[in-house]
XYZ file of N, CA and C in Angstrom:
177
model
N -25.837 147.399 101.473
C -26.427 148.682 101.163
C -25.890 149.706 102.151
N -25.371 150.807 101.631
C -24.878 151.895 102.482
C -25.836 153.062 102.327
N -26.253 153.612 103.449
C -27.258 154.671 103.458
C -26.630 155.949 104.001
N -26.773 157.089 103.290
C -26.200 158.328 103.810
C -27.093 158.966 104.867
N -26.484 159.589 105.851
C -27.184 160.396 106.853
C -26.443 161.716 106.927
N -27.165 162.809 107.085
C -26.523 164.108 107.267
C -26.308 164.366 108.734
N -25.100 164.781 109.064
C -24.776 165.150 110.442
C -25.211 166.579 110.696
N -25.227 166.978 111.942
C -25.605 168.346 112.301
C -24.682 169.371 111.650
N -23.418 168.979 111.392
C -22.472 169.900 110.761
C -22.576 169.895 109.236
N -23.558 169.158 108.685
C -23.801 169.148 107.246
C -23.077 168.053 106.489
N -22.132 167.368 107.125
C -21.434 166.272 106.444
C -22.349 165.058 106.330
N -22.160 164.302 105.246
C -22.888 163.046 105.128
C -22.008 161.941 105.677
N -22.630 161.028 106.369
C -21.933 159.854 106.884
C -22.789 158.647 106.523
N -22.139 157.574 106.120
C -22.851 156.393 105.651
C -22.889 155.321 106.720
N -23.920 154.484 106.621
C -23.972 153.316 107.491
C -24.581 152.159 106.719
N -24.214 150.975 107.130
C -24.744 149.757 106.528
C -25.969 149.336 107.320
N -26.954 148.797 106.635
C -28.195 148.399 107.297
C -27.945 147.452 108.466
N -26.893 146.651 108.412
C -26.592 145.712 109.497
C -26.080 146.411 110.756
N -25.714 147.701 110.655
C -25.216 148.417 111.836
C -26.338 149.018 112.671
N -27.589 148.915 112.203
C -28.729 149.484 112.929
C -29.166 148.518 114.025
N -29.201 149.029 115.258
C -29.635 148.234 116.408
C -31.160 148.079 116.383
N -31.692 147.268 117.274
C -33.137 147.046 117.350
C -33.868 148.369 117.508
N -34.988 148.581 116.867
C -35.812 147.622 116.161
C -35.381 147.347 114.723
N -34.262 147.863 114.272
C -33.695 147.473 112.998
C -33.922 148.452 111.860
N -33.210 148.191 110.771
C -33.208 149.065 109.602
C -34.597 149.264 109.018
N -35.373 148.198 108.925
C -36.689 148.287 108.287
C -37.654 149.191 109.034
N -37.349 149.510 110.284
C -38.223 150.398 111.054
C -37.889 151.878 110.827
N -36.750 152.166 110.185
C -36.357 153.560 109.964
C -37.209 154.212 108.882
N -37.491 155.494 109.058
C -38.200 156.289 108.067
C -37.340 157.496 107.735
N -37.590 158.103 106.596
C -36.870 159.313 106.218
C -37.072 160.363 107.305
N -35.986 160.976 107.745
C -36.060 162.003 108.780
C -35.955 161.470 110.195
N -35.873 160.147 110.353
C -35.766 159.572 111.697
C -34.431 159.978 112.320
N -34.464 160.354 113.585
C -33.245 160.704 114.303
C -32.606 159.433 114.838
N -31.273 159.401 114.766
C -30.517 158.243 115.242
C -29.303 158.719 116.023
N -28.789 157.839 116.846
C -27.516 158.057 117.538
C -26.554 157.033 116.949
N -25.282 157.413 116.770
C -24.323 156.474 116.186
C -22.917 156.790 116.656
N -22.029 155.847 116.431
C -20.609 156.016 116.699
C -19.935 156.164 115.339
N -19.148 157.233 115.161
C -18.454 157.446 113.895
C -17.112 156.730 113.915
N -16.842 155.979 112.843
C -15.585 155.261 112.696
C -15.033 155.511 111.308
N -13.761 155.246 111.114
C -13.156 155.365 109.798
C -13.310 154.028 109.082
N -14.005 154.035 107.944
C -14.190 152.824 107.153
C -13.270 152.833 105.945
N -13.388 151.819 105.112
C -12.555 151.705 103.918
C -12.753 152.877 102.964
N -13.969 153.433 102.909
C -14.284 154.509 101.973
C -14.488 155.843 102.675
N -13.988 155.978 103.884
C -14.131 157.229 104.620
C -14.949 157.032 105.883
N -15.405 158.139 106.486
C -16.162 158.040 107.734
C -17.438 157.222 107.549
N -17.761 156.424 108.541
C -19.007 155.667 108.518
C -19.554 155.554 109.928
N -20.845 155.323 110.014
C -21.507 155.173 111.304
C -21.596 153.695 111.666
N -21.381 153.402 112.912
C -21.601 152.043 113.410
C -22.478 152.146 114.649
N -23.015 151.032 115.077
C -23.911 150.990 116.240
C -24.966 152.093 116.148
N -25.729 152.079 115.065
C -26.773 153.078 114.820
C -28.000 152.716 115.639
N -28.454 153.635 116.482
C -29.606 153.399 117.348
C -30.716 154.394 117.020
N -31.882 153.906 116.536
C -33.015 154.807 116.299
C -33.475 155.422 117.619
N -33.799 156.730 117.585
C -34.230 157.424 118.796
C -35.742 157.534 118.915
N -36.478 157.073 117.901
C -37.930 157.080 117.983
C -38.551 158.454 117.789
N -37.839 159.357 117.124
C -38.364 160.695 116.859
C -37.858 161.150 115.502
N -38.428 162.225 114.978
C -38.032 162.765 113.689
C -37.372 164.126 113.863
N -36.454 164.429 112.943
C -35.791 165.723 112.960
C -36.797 166.808 112.582
N -36.675 167.989 113.173
C -37.575 169.082 112.782
C -37.330 169.462 111.328
N -38.384 169.857 110.640
C -38.244 170.221 109.225
C -37.928 171.667 109.060
């Protein structure tokens, strides 16, 4: 499963649930802020080493 995230510059970047560090993908909620490393994947830019920051983006 690839999940899109919007970057601050408005681009979407995808990540696979297995790239989410502890506490893991199932702990993420819509709007959760994360830190990640951007890499070039087979289908374009993707996030790896996704780390939840424990906060939500302002609405």
